[in-house]
C-alpha cells in the first residue's frame, strides 16, 4: 500500500492506521435514515462525511462495498402515516425517493447496497433465533429481549460502565425485562402499532438495533472493516449492535467505528433571517447543493458543527471565488491527484485542511487542472461549469452589494480586467449595473 490512511476509531479512542481485512474488498456499513420525513441537516452530515470516505477508499483500494440501510419499520413511521392518513408503504416509498433526491443534490454518490428492513424480516428473525440459541436472548410477554449481562464487554464503544450507561440515558422501563438495560429484539403487535410479521414469537416487528446487525451480517459478513454513523448513535444503538452481533457470531462486528460530531442548529436565528430551513430541501431553495456540501465539510467531521446561515454564506463566498478564478480555464479530466489535498484527507479526513489547500492553490493559480480534478473526485465540489454556477447560484442583495464594492476597489486599483469580470458575472446572474455620479446602482433584468 502506497498511502497510509489514518482514522479515529471510537472503539479504541485512538487515531489508527487503517489496515483492512482484505485489501481487495473493503466493507463499510453506515446507519441510514428512518424514512418518515424529509432529510434534515443532521441526516445530511453523515451522508456527506461517509461519501468522502467512500470516495477516498475507492481511490486507495478500488473495490469497496458500501452498505447503508433504510429503516422503513418504526413507530414514528406508523404515527406519521396515521396522522397524514396515508399508507405506511406510501410514506416510506415517498420519503426514500425524497432522501435520494436530496442526497443527489448534495453530490452524494449512491451506495452499493441499500437494504430495507421490511425486505429482510426473515434474516432478522433468523438472527434473533441465533441470539436466543446462544443464550443471550429471552422471551418475556411476547417480546424478545437481549440480556446485556451475557456480554462482558457491554459499554466498550461508549467507554462507560453498565451502571453509568443506564443512569445517564433514557431507558425504556418495562416489567418484562430482567435488567433495565436489556433491549428489545422483537416486539408484538398492539393497538398502537397493529402492523407486523409472523415469527416464532408471535406476530410482531423487529426492534431498531437488530435490523442493522442482521443486514450488515448478510451483506458484509461476520466481521467487516468500517461501521459509521453520527455520534448520537454510539449509545445505545451501536453498543447494542456490537452486543447482538457478538452473541450471534462470537466475533467483533467491525474493526473501525467512525462517528461524525453533532450538528447544532440555531433555529431561531435561521428562521429569522432566511426562513425555516432545517431540512435539506428548504436549504436547497436558497443555496446550491455544492454550497451546503462545502458548508458541511468546512468543519472537521469529528467536531460539532454549528450550522447557521453564516456558514452557508461563507461557503457560497468561497465557491464564488473558486468558480470565478477558473471561469476561463479549460478543465481536462485527469487521474493525477494533488498530493497535498490527498495527504489532508489521509489524515483522518481533514477536509478543512484540504479546503485551505484548494484556496491557496487557486489563489496562486498553480496546477489548477489537477486541483479541480482532485476536488471533484474526493470532495464532490467544483463539479459544475463556472458559467452555469454563476447563472444558477442564488443571488441575494448582500452578495450583490459585496460584488459592487469589490468592483469599485478593482477600478480604484486600475484592475479593469477584474472589474469587467465582476460586471459580467453579475450580468450572467441577471443583475445589471449602472454607474451614476452618486455611485453604482443595480437592478434585476
Ligand atoms: Zn444502525
mmCIF file of N, CA and C in Angstrom, residues 136-269:
data_model
loop_
_atom_site.group_PDB
_atom_site.id
_atom_site.type_symbol
_atom_site.label_atom_id
_atom_site.label_comp_id
_atom_site.label_asym_id
_atom_site.label_seq_id
_atom_site.Cartn_x
_atom_site.Cartn_y
_atom_site.Cartn_z
ATOM 1 N N UNK A 136 -28.281 -15.540 24.811
ATOM 2 C CA UNK A 136 -28.244 -14.102 25.095
ATOM 3 C C UNK A 136 -29.589 -13.409 24.889
ATOM 4 N N UNK A 137 -30.587 -14.174 24.428
ATOM 5 C CA UNK A 137 -31.907 -13.569 24.237
ATOM 6 C C UNK A 137 -32.943 -14.336 25.035
ATOM 7 N N UNK A 138 -33.949 -13.648 25.554
ATOM 8 C CA UNK A 138 -35.006 -14.341 26.300
ATOM 9 C C UNK A 138 -36.371 -13.787 25.908
ATOM 10 N N UNK A 139 -37.384 -14.646 26.061
ATOM 11 C CA UNK A 139 -38.746 -14.272 25.673
ATOM 12 C C UNK A 139 -39.517 -13.908 26.933
ATOM 13 N N UNK A 140 -40.211 -12.791 26.867
ATOM 14 C CA UNK A 140 -40.980 -12.357 28.023
ATOM 15 C C UNK A 140 -42.205 -11.602 27.531
ATOM 16 N N UNK A 141 -43.367 -12.136 27.845
ATOM 17 C CA UNK A 141 -44.638 -11.482 27.496
ATOM 18 C C UNK A 141 -44.697 -11.109 26.003
ATOM 19 N N UNK A 142 -44.426 -12.079 25.153
ATOM 20 C CA UNK A 142 -44.450 -11.930 23.683
ATOM 21 C C UNK A 142 -43.353 -11.023 23.116
ATOM 22 N N UNK A 143 -42.457 -10.555 23.946
ATOM 23 C CA UNK A 143 -41.312 -9.767 23.480
ATOM 24 C C UNK A 143 -40.069 -10.664 23.503
ATOM 25 N N UNK A 144 -39.084 -10.329 22.687
ATOM 26 C CA UNK A 144 -37.770 -10.968 22.830
ATOM 27 C C UNK A 144 -36.788 -9.870 23.242
ATOM 28 N N UNK A 145 -36.045 -10.116 24.315
ATOM 29 C CA UNK A 145 -35.080 -9.129 24.806
ATOM 30 C C UNK A 145 -33.657 -9.665 24.717
ATOM 31 N N UNK A 146 -32.719 -8.741 24.610
ATOM 32 C CA UNK A 146 -31.305 -9.107 24.691
ATOM 33 C C UNK A 146 -30.872 -8.955 26.141
ATOM 34 N N UNK A 147 -30.201 -9.969 26.660
ATOM 35 C CA UNK A 147 -29.733 -9.960 28.049
ATOM 36 C C UNK A 147 -28.309 -9.383 28.076
ATOM 37 N N UNK A 148 -28.187 -8.126 28.473
ATOM 38 C CA UNK A 148 -26.861 -7.490 28.376
ATOM 39 C C UNK A 148 -25.844 -8.084 29.358
ATOM 40 N N UNK A 149 -26.331 -8.778 30.380
ATOM 41 C CA UNK A 149 -25.383 -9.390 31.325
ATOM 42 C C UNK A 149 -24.600 -10.544 30.713
ATOM 43 N N UNK A 150 -25.041 -11.009 29.529
ATOM 44 C CA UNK A 150 -24.318 -12.117 28.896
ATOM 45 C C UNK A 150 -23.141 -11.609 28.054
ATOM 46 N N UNK A 151 -23.026 -10.277 27.932
ATOM 47 C CA UNK A 151 -21.924 -9.729 27.131
ATOM 48 C C UNK A 151 -21.009 -8.894 28.036
ATOM 49 N N UNK A 152 -19.833 -9.450 28.315
ATOM 50 C CA UNK A 152 -18.931 -8.808 29.283
ATOM 51 C C UNK A 152 -18.436 -7.444 28.830
ATOM 52 N N UNK A 153 -18.354 -7.261 27.511
ATOM 53 C CA UNK A 153 -17.794 -6.011 27.002
ATOM 54 C C UNK A 153 -18.833 -4.944 26.719
ATOM 55 N N UNK A 154 -20.031 -5.089 27.294
ATOM 56 C CA UNK A 154 -21.061 -4.078 27.045
ATOM 57 C C UNK A 154 -20.587 -2.735 27.611
ATOM 58 N N UNK A 155 -20.593 -1.696 26.771
ATOM 59 C CA UNK A 155 -20.081 -0.379 27.194
ATOM 60 C C UNK A 155 -18.713 -0.096 26.605
ATOM 61 N N UNK A 156 -18.189 -1.037 25.839
ATOM 62 C CA UNK A 156 -16.846 -0.924 25.259
ATOM 63 C C UNK A 156 -16.726 0.289 24.333
ATOM 64 N N UNK A 157 -17.728 0.485 23.488
ATOM 65 C CA UNK A 157 -17.673 1.544 22.492
ATOM 66 C C UNK A 157 -17.845 2.919 23.125
ATOM 67 N N UNK A 158 -18.786 3.027 24.027
ATOM 68 C CA UNK A 158 -19.031 4.338 24.640
ATOM 69 C C UNK A 158 -18.137 4.548 25.852
ATOM 70 N N UNK A 159 -17.315 3.528 26.157
ATOM 71 C CA UNK A 159 -16.312 3.661 27.208
ATOM 72 C C UNK A 159 -16.940 3.993 28.555
ATOM 73 N N UNK A 160 -18.060 3.367 28.839
ATOM 74 C CA UNK A 160 -18.728 3.626 30.100
ATOM 75 C C UNK A 160 -19.120 2.300 30.741
ATOM 76 N N UNK A 161 -19.305 2.320 32.055
ATOM 77 C CA UNK A 161 -19.734 1.097 32.723
ATOM 78 C C UNK A 161 -21.244 0.953 32.529
ATOM 79 N N UNK A 162 -21.717 -0.249 32.726
ATOM 80 C CA UNK A 162 -23.129 -0.546 32.568
ATOM 81 C C UNK A 162 -23.974 0.382 33.450
ATOM 82 N N UNK A 163 -23.514 0.582 34.673
ATOM 83 C CA UNK A 163 -24.255 1.411 35.622
ATOM 84 C C UNK A 163 -24.383 2.849 35.112
ATOM 85 N N UNK A 164 -23.255 3.390 34.604
ATOM 86 C CA UNK A 164 -23.256 4.752 34.074
ATOM 87 C C UNK A 164 -24.169 4.878 32.871
ATOM 88 N N UNK A 165 -24.119 3.854 32.033
ATOM 89 C CA UNK A 165 -24.931 3.885 30.813
ATOM 90 C C UNK A 165 -26.411 3.952 31.163
ATOM 91 N N UNK A 166 -26.789 3.114 32.114
ATOM 92 C CA UNK A 166 -28.206 3.037 32.463
ATOM 93 C C UNK A 166 -28.655 4.309 33.179
ATOM 94 N N UNK A 167 -27.807 4.832 34.065
ATOM 95 C CA UNK A 167 -28.183 6.036 34.793
ATOM 96 C C UNK A 167 -28.266 7.258 33.900
ATOM 97 N N UNK A 168 -27.367 7.306 32.895
ATOM 98 C CA UNK A 168 -27.247 8.526 32.097
ATOM 99 C C UNK A 168 -28.139 8.582 30.874
ATOM 100 N N UNK A 169 -29.029 7.624 30.687
ATOM 101 C CA UNK A 169 -29.807 7.680 29.458
ATOM 102 C C UNK A 169 -31.259 7.319 29.702
ATOM 103 N N UNK A 170 -32.048 7.613 28.701
ATOM 104 C CA UNK A 170 -33.465 7.304 28.811
ATOM 105 C C UNK A 170 -33.675 5.851 28.408
ATOM 106 N N UNK A 171 -33.854 5.022 29.383
ATOM 107 C CA UNK A 171 -34.037 3.600 29.088
ATOM 108 C C UNK A 171 -35.493 3.247 29.320
ATOM 109 N N UNK A 172 -36.018 2.526 28.366
ATOM 110 C CA UNK A 172 -37.427 2.151 28.474
ATOM 111 C C UNK A 172 -37.643 1.267 29.704
ATOM 112 N N UNK A 173 -38.502 1.711 30.591
ATOM 113 C CA UNK A 173 -38.794 0.933 31.790
ATOM 114 C C UNK A 173 -39.866 -0.099 31.428
ATOM 115 N N UNK A 174 -39.622 -1.347 31.777
ATOM 116 C CA UNK A 174 -40.627 -2.372 31.490
ATOM 117 C C UNK A 174 -40.483 -3.511 32.480
ATOM 118 N N UNK A 175 -41.636 -3.980 32.937
ATOM 119 C CA UNK A 175 -41.618 -5.108 33.885
ATOM 120 C C UNK A 175 -41.232 -6.403 33.183
ATOM 121 N N UNK A 176 -41.266 -6.392 31.830
ATOM 122 C CA UNK A 176 -40.909 -7.599 31.088
ATOM 123 C C UNK A 176 -39.417 -7.907 31.143
ATOM 124 N N UNK A 177 -38.609 -6.895 31.450
ATOM 125 C CA UNK A 177 -37.154 -7.057 31.351
ATOM 126 C C UNK A 177 -36.554 -7.632 32.638
ATOM 127 N N UNK A 178 -35.502 -8.448 32.471
ATOM 128 C CA UNK A 178 -34.763 -8.950 33.634
ATOM 129 C C UNK A 178 -33.901 -7.852 34.221
ATOM 130 N N UNK A 179 -33.393 -6.988 33.323
ATOM 131 C CA UNK A 179 -32.438 -5.952 33.716
ATOM 132 C C UNK A 179 -32.862 -4.661 33.000
ATOM 133 N N UNK A 180 -32.836 -3.506 33.663
ATOM 134 C CA UNK A 180 -33.311 -2.283 32.995
ATOM 135 C C UNK A 180 -32.565 -1.968 31.691
ATOM 136 N N UNK A 181 -31.318 -2.418 31.564
ATOM 137 C CA UNK A 181 -30.522 -2.124 30.366
ATOM 138 C C UNK A 181 -30.803 -3.072 29.196
ATOM 139 N N UNK A 182 -31.537 -4.145 29.430
ATOM 140 C CA UNK A 182 -31.855 -5.073 28.334
ATOM 141 C C UNK A 182 -32.680 -4.338 27.277
ATOM 142 N N UNK A 183 -32.473 -4.731 26.018
ATOM 143 C CA UNK A 183 -33.200 -4.014 24.960
ATOM 144 C C UNK A 183 -33.959 -4.999 24.083
ATOM 145 N N UNK A 184 -34.962 -4.477 23.389
ATOM 146 C CA UNK A 184 -35.901 -5.342 22.682
ATOM 147 C C UNK A 184 -35.361 -5.763 21.305
ATOM 148 N N UNK A 185 -35.542 -7.051 20.977
ATOM 149 C CA UNK A 185 -35.170 -7.570 19.653
ATOM 150 C C UNK A 185 -36.414 -7.762 18.787
ATOM 151 N N UNK A 186 -37.501 -8.116 19.435
ATOM 152 C CA UNK A 186 -38.765 -8.343 18.715
ATOM 153 C C UNK A 186 -39.904 -7.900 19.616
ATOM 154 N N UNK A 187 -40.846 -7.148 19.055
ATOM 155 C CA UNK A 187 -41.997 -6.758 19.879
ATOM 156 C C UNK A 187 -43.308 -7.118 19.199
ATOM 157 N N UNK A 188 -44.338 -7.461 20.006
ATOM 158 C CA UNK A 188 -45.610 -7.917 19.424
ATOM 159 C C UNK A 188 -46.441 -6.759 18.874
ATOM 160 N N UNK A 189 -47.360 -7.088 17.979
ATOM 161 C CA UNK A 189 -48.290 -6.052 17.514
ATOM 162 C C UNK A 189 -49.159 -5.612 18.683
ATOM 163 N N UNK A 190 -49.609 -4.386 18.633
ATOM 164 C CA UNK A 190 -50.520 -3.903 19.674
ATOM 165 C C UNK A 190 -51.469 -2.883 19.040
ATOM 166 N N UNK A 191 -52.330 -2.301 19.839
ATOM 167 C CA UNK A 191 -53.310 -1.343 19.294
ATOM 168 C C UNK A 191 -52.615 -0.142 18.659
ATOM 169 N N UNK A 192 -51.521 0.274 19.277
ATOM 170 C CA UNK A 192 -50.780 1.432 18.792
ATOM 171 C C UNK A 192 -50.119 1.162 17.446
ATOM 172 N N UNK A 193 -49.637 -0.075 17.284
ATOM 173 C CA UNK A 193 -48.889 -0.444 16.082
ATOM 174 C C UNK A 193 -49.365 -1.819 15.618
ATOM 175 N N UNK A 194 -50.472 -1.868 14.856
ATOM 176 C CA UNK A 194 -51.064 -3.170 14.517
ATOM 177 C C UNK A 194 -50.403 -3.895 13.343
ATOM 178 N N UNK A 195 -49.324 -3.327 12.805
ATOM 179 C CA UNK A 195 -48.695 -3.936 11.627
ATOM 180 C C UNK A 195 -47.583 -4.887 12.059
ATOM 181 N N UNK A 196 -47.530 -6.083 11.453
ATOM 182 C CA UNK A 196 -46.462 -6.987 11.855
ATOM 183 C C UNK A 196 -46.295 -8.188 10.955
ATOM 184 N N UNK A 197 -45.308 -9.016 11.297
ATOM 185 C CA UNK A 197 -44.980 -10.214 10.538
ATOM 186 C C UNK A 197 -45.037 -11.432 11.474
ATOM 187 N N UNK A 198 -45.340 -12.585 10.873
ATOM 188 C CA UNK A 198 -45.360 -13.801 11.678
ATOM 189 C C UNK A 198 -43.934 -14.159 12.099
ATOM 190 N N UNK A 199 -43.811 -14.677 13.329
ATOM 191 C CA UNK A 199 -42.481 -15.097 13.797
ATOM 192 C C UNK A 199 -42.667 -16.217 14.811
ATOM 193 N N UNK A 200 -41.584 -16.911 15.198
ATOM 194 C CA UNK A 200 -41.731 -17.963 16.222
ATOM 195 C C UNK A 200 -42.246 -17.410 17.546
ATOM 196 N N UNK A 201 -42.198 -16.078 17.718
ATOM 197 C CA UNK A 201 -42.611 -15.470 19.000
ATOM 198 C C UNK A 201 -43.929 -14.721 18.851
ATOM 199 N N UNK A 202 -44.640 -15.008 17.782
ATOM 200 C CA UNK A 202 -45.919 -14.352 17.539
ATOM 201 C C UNK A 202 -45.792 -13.243 16.508
ATOM 202 N N UNK A 203 -46.936 -12.681 16.121
ATOM 203 C CA UNK A 203 -46.927 -11.624 15.104
ATOM 204 C C UNK A 203 -46.363 -10.343 15.722
ATOM 205 N N UNK A 204 -45.438 -9.745 15.018
ATOM 206 C CA UNK A 204 -44.824 -8.547 15.590
ATOM 207 C C UNK A 204 -43.865 -7.893 14.622
ATOM 208 N N UNK A 205 -42.942 -7.119 15.182
ATOM 209 C CA UNK A 205 -41.979 -6.377 14.349
ATOM 210 C C UNK A 205 -40.624 -6.334 15.060
ATOM 211 N N UNK A 206 -39.545 -6.157 14.305
ATOM 212 C CA UNK A 206 -38.231 -6.135 14.951
ATOM 213 C C UNK A 206 -37.959 -4.821 15.666
ATOM 214 N N UNK A 207 -37.070 -4.864 16.657
ATOM 215 C CA UNK A 207 -36.569 -3.634 17.275
ATOM 216 C C UNK A 207 -35.627 -2.961 16.271
ATOM 217 N N UNK A 208 -35.273 -1.727 16.542
ATOM 218 C CA UNK A 208 -34.465 -0.969 15.583
ATOM 219 C C UNK A 208 -33.037 -1.516 15.478
ATOM 220 N N UNK A 209 -32.410 -1.808 16.651
ATOM 221 C CA UNK A 209 -30.986 -2.167 16.646
ATOM 222 C C UNK A 209 -30.698 -3.438 15.841
ATOM 223 N N UNK A 210 -31.610 -4.410 15.945
ATOM 224 C CA UNK A 210 -31.343 -5.722 15.355
ATOM 225 C C UNK A 210 -31.284 -5.675 13.824
ATOM 226 N N UNK A 211 -32.011 -4.736 13.209
ATOM 227 C CA UNK A 211 -32.015 -4.722 11.733
ATOM 228 C C UNK A 211 -30.612 -4.440 11.187
ATOM 229 N N UNK A 212 -29.861 -3.536 11.850
ATOM 230 C CA UNK A 212 -28.519 -3.209 11.355
ATOM 231 C C UNK A 212 -27.583 -4.412 11.499
ATOM 232 N N UNK A 213 -27.658 -5.095 12.665
ATOM 233 C CA UNK A 213 -26.794 -6.265 12.866
ATOM 234 C C UNK A 213 -27.087 -7.332 11.823
ATOM 235 N N UNK A 214 -28.391 -7.606 11.575
ATOM 236 C CA UNK A 214 -28.773 -8.679 10.660
ATOM 237 C C UNK A 214 -28.412 -8.331 9.212
ATOM 238 N N UNK A 215 -28.666 -7.092 8.795
ATOM 239 C CA UNK A 215 -28.423 -6.734 7.397
ATOM 240 C C UNK A 215 -26.927 -6.533 7.117
ATOM 241 N N UNK A 216 -26.207 -5.972 8.085
ATOM 242 C CA UNK A 216 -24.751 -5.830 7.906
ATOM 243 C C UNK A 216 -24.133 -7.222 7.764
ATOM 244 N N UNK A 217 -24.629 -8.167 8.573
ATOM 245 C CA UNK A 217 -24.109 -9.531 8.516
ATOM 246 C C UNK A 217 -24.395 -10.175 7.162
ATOM 247 N N UNK A 218 -25.607 -9.938 6.650
ATOM 248 C CA UNK A 218 -25.975 -10.547 5.370
ATOM 249 C C UNK A 218 -25.060 -10.046 4.237
ATOM 250 N N UNK A 219 -24.780 -8.751 4.215
ATOM 251 C CA UNK A 219 -24.063 -8.194 3.061
ATOM 252 C C UNK A 219 -22.550 -8.059 3.265
ATOM 253 N N UNK A 220 -22.106 -7.992 4.533
ATOM 254 C CA UNK A 220 -20.667 -7.749 4.751
ATOM 255 C C UNK A 220 -19.978 -8.859 5.536
ATOM 256 N N UNK A 221 -20.764 -9.830 6.027
ATOM 257 C CA UNK A 221 -20.158 -10.950 6.735
ATOM 258 C C UNK A 221 -20.035 -10.723 8.231
ATOM 259 N N UNK A 222 -19.360 -11.657 8.890
ATOM 260 C CA UNK A 222 -19.288 -11.679 10.351
ATOM 261 C C UNK A 222 -18.505 -10.499 10.916
ATOM 262 N N UNK A 223 -17.356 -10.194 10.301
ATOM 263 C CA UNK A 223 -16.548 -9.040 10.731
ATOM 264 C C UNK A 223 -16.184 -8.240 9.489
ATOM 265 N N UNK A 224 -16.412 -6.942 9.546
ATOM 266 C CA UNK A 224 -16.045 -6.127 8.385
ATOM 267 C C UNK A 224 -15.238 -4.917 8.838
ATOM 268 N N UNK A 225 -14.818 -4.086 7.868
ATOM 269 C CA UNK A 225 -13.819 -3.053 8.176
ATOM 270 C C UNK A 225 -14.368 -1.856 8.963
ATOM 271 N N UNK A 226 -15.365 -1.176 8.381
ATOM 272 C CA UNK A 226 -15.783 0.115 8.951
ATOM 273 C C UNK A 226 -17.279 0.120 9.240
ATOM 274 N N UNK A 227 -17.616 0.576 10.449
ATOM 275 C CA UNK A 227 -19.017 0.856 10.766
ATOM 276 C C UNK A 227 -19.094 2.322 11.143
ATOM 277 N N UNK A 228 -19.998 3.061 10.485
ATOM 278 C CA UNK A 228 -20.070 4.501 10.736
ATOM 279 C C UNK A 228 -21.456 4.987 11.078
ATOM 280 N N UNK A 229 -21.493 6.249 11.489
ATOM 281 C CA UNK A 229 -22.763 6.908 11.802
ATOM 282 C C UNK A 229 -22.505 8.157 12.623
ATOM 283 N N UNK A 230 -23.563 8.824 13.001
ATOM 284 C CA UNK A 230 -23.442 10.017 13.847
ATOM 285 C C UNK A 230 -23.111 9.621 15.270
ATOM 286 N N UNK A 231 -22.449 10.522 16.033
ATOM 287 C CA UNK A 231 -22.012 10.167 17.390
ATOM 288 C C UNK A 231 -23.198 9.938 18.328
ATOM 289 N N UNK A 232 -24.374 10.437 17.964
ATOM 290 C CA UNK A 232 -25.552 10.193 18.796
ATOM 291 C C UNK A 232 -25.978 8.716 18.741
ATOM 292 N N UNK A 233 -25.392 7.952 17.816
ATOM 293 C CA UNK A 233 -25.744 6.528 17.698
ATOM 294 C C UNK A 233 -24.827 5.621 18.531
ATOM 295 N N UNK A 234 -23.756 6.208 19.108
ATOM 296 C CA UNK A 234 -22.792 5.370 19.848
ATOM 297 C C UNK A 234 -23.527 4.571 20.928
ATOM 298 N N UNK A 235 -24.329 5.294 21.728
ATOM 299 C CA UNK A 235 -25.144 4.608 22.720
ATOM 300 C C UNK A 235 -26.583 5.054 22.588
ATOM 301 N N UNK A 236 -27.553 4.171 22.588
ATOM 302 C CA UNK A 236 -27.371 2.727 22.723
ATOM 303 C C UNK A 236 -27.196 1.977 21.392
ATOM 304 N N UNK A 237 -27.490 2.630 20.246
ATOM 305 C CA UNK A 237 -27.634 1.857 19.002
ATOM 306 C C UNK A 237 -26.401 1.012 18.653
ATOM 307 N N UNK A 238 -25.228 1.643 18.572
ATOM 308 C CA UNK A 238 -24.047 0.876 18.145
ATOM 309 C C UNK A 238 -23.555 -0.072 19.233
ATOM 310 N N UNK A 239 -23.706 0.355 20.466
ATOM 311 C CA UNK A 239 -23.331 -0.529 21.586
ATOM 312 C C UNK A 239 -24.167 -1.816 21.503
ATOM 313 N N UNK A 240 -25.442 -1.658 21.192
ATOM 314 C CA UNK A 240 -26.335 -2.818 21.087
ATOM 315 C C UNK A 240 -26.030 -3.668 19.852
ATOM 316 N N UNK A 241 -25.681 -3.007 18.749
ATOM 317 C CA UNK A 241 -25.302 -3.762 17.542
ATOM 318 C C UNK A 241 -24.103 -4.670 17.846
ATOM 319 N N UNK A 242 -23.107 -4.103 18.549
ATOM 320 C CA UNK A 242 -21.904 -4.883 18.882
ATOM 321 C C UNK A 242 -22.280 -6.101 19.738
ATOM 322 N N UNK A 243 -23.118 -5.858 20.755
ATOM 323 C CA UNK A 243 -23.505 -6.935 21.680
ATOM 324 C C UNK A 243 -24.264 -8.045 20.946
ATOM 325 N N UNK A 244 -25.230 -7.663 20.122
ATOM 326 C CA UNK A 244 -26.045 -8.651 19.386
ATOM 327 C C UNK A 244 -25.183 -9.473 18.433
ATOM 328 N N UNK A 245 -24.331 -8.751 17.679
ATOM 329 C CA UNK A 245 -23.532 -9.429 16.664
ATOM 330 C C UNK A 245 -22.519 -10.358 17.318
ATOM 331 N N UNK A 246 -21.996 -9.944 18.479
ATOM 332 C CA UNK A 246 -21.041 -10.806 19.171
ATOM 333 C C UNK A 246 -21.753 -12.075 19.664
ATOM 334 N N UNK A 247 -22.966 -11.886 20.186
ATOM 335 C CA UNK A 247 -23.722 -13.041 20.692
ATOM 336 C C UNK A 247 -24.005 -14.043 19.568
ATOM 337 N N UNK A 248 -24.356 -13.520 18.382
ATOM 338 C CA UNK A 248 -24.718 -14.413 17.275
ATOM 339 C C UNK A 248 -23.505 -15.018 16.584
ATOM 340 N N UNK A 249 -22.401 -14.256 16.499
ATOM 341 C CA UNK A 249 -21.270 -14.686 15.651
ATOM 342 C C UNK A 249 -19.963 -14.942 16.420
ATOM 343 N N UNK A 250 -19.935 -14.575 17.697
ATOM 344 C CA UNK A 250 -18.729 -14.712 18.531
ATOM 345 C C UNK A 250 -17.540 -13.949 17.951
ATOM 346 N N UNK A 251 -17.841 -12.867 17.272
ATOM 347 C CA UNK A 251 -16.768 -12.024 16.716
ATOM 348 C C UNK A 251 -17.194 -10.571 16.829
ATOM 349 N N UNK A 252 -16.190 -9.689 16.863
ATOM 350 C CA UNK A 252 -16.479 -8.257 16.889
ATOM 351 C C UNK A 252 -16.994 -7.851 15.513
ATOM 352 N N UNK A 253 -18.134 -7.186 15.504
ATOM 353 C CA UNK A 253 -18.828 -6.864 14.254
ATOM 354 C C UNK A 253 -17.963 -6.096 13.252
ATOM 355 N N UNK A 254 -17.300 -5.035 13.716
ATOM 356 C CA UNK A 254 -16.478 -4.229 12.796
ATOM 357 C C UNK A 254 -15.206 -3.796 13.502
ATOM 358 N N UNK A 255 -14.178 -3.521 12.691
ATOM 359 C CA UNK A 255 -12.861 -3.189 13.233
ATOM 360 C C UNK A 255 -12.755 -1.701 13.577
ATOM 361 N N UNK A 256 -13.232 -0.852 12.674
ATOM 362 C CA UNK A 256 -13.125 0.603 12.885
ATOM 363 C C UNK A 256 -14.522 1.197 13.024
ATOM 364 N N UNK A 257 -14.743 1.902 14.129
ATOM 365 C CA UNK A 257 -16.037 2.553 14.375
ATOM 366 C C UNK A 257 -15.811 4.050 14.244
ATOM 367 N N UNK A 258 -16.399 4.634 13.210
ATOM 368 C CA UNK A 258 -16.153 6.045 12.887
ATOM 369 C C UNK A 258 -17.444 6.841 13.113
ATOM 370 N N UNK A 259 -17.322 7.948 13.837
ATOM 371 C CA UNK A 259 -18.518 8.745 14.147
ATOM 372 C C UNK A 259 -18.321 10.226 13.845
ATOM 373 N N UNK A 260 -19.301 10.796 13.166
ATOM 374 C CA UNK A 260 -19.254 12.245 12.957
ATOM 375 C C UNK A 260 -19.894 12.971 14.147
ATOM 376 N N UNK A 261 -19.468 14.233 14.358
ATOM 377 C CA UNK A 261 -19.937 15.018 15.504
ATOM 378 C C UNK A 261 -21.381 15.491 15.335
ATOM 379 N N UNK A 262 -21.903 16.057 16.421
ATOM 380 C CA UNK A 262 -23.279 16.586 16.434
ATOM 381 C C UNK A 262 -23.441 17.746 15.462
ATOM 382 N N UNK A 263 -24.651 17.952 14.994
ATOM 383 C CA UNK A 263 -24.971 19.176 14.253
ATOM 384 C C UNK A 263 -25.861 20.018 15.158
ATOM 385 N N UNK A 264 -25.421 21.244 15.415
ATOM 386 C CA UNK A 264 -26.252 22.133 16.212
ATOM 387 C C UNK A 264 -26.878 23.149 15.267
ATOM 388 N N UNK A 265 -28.145 23.418 15.481
ATOM 389 C CA UNK A 265 -28.822 24.383 14.615
ATOM 390 C C UNK A 265 -29.437 25.482 15.462
ATOM 391 N N UNK A 266 -29.057 26.683 15.112
ATOM 392 C CA UNK A 266 -29.664 27.806 15.803
ATOM 393 C C UNK A 266 -30.937 28.183 15.044
ATOM 394 N N UNK A 267 -31.973 27.425 15.321
ATOM 395 C CA UNK A 267 -33.194 27.549 14.509
ATOM 396 C C UNK A 267 -33.799 28.948 14.552
ATOM 397 N N UNK A 268 -33.828 29.536 15.726
ATOM 398 C CA UNK A 268 -34.472 30.849 15.850
ATOM 399 C C UNK A 268 -33.759 31.854 14.951
ATOM 400 N N UNK A 269 -32.421 31.813 15.036
ATOM 401 C CA UNK A 269 -31.639 32.757 14.259
ATOM 402 C C UNK A 269 -31.858 32.534 12.755
#
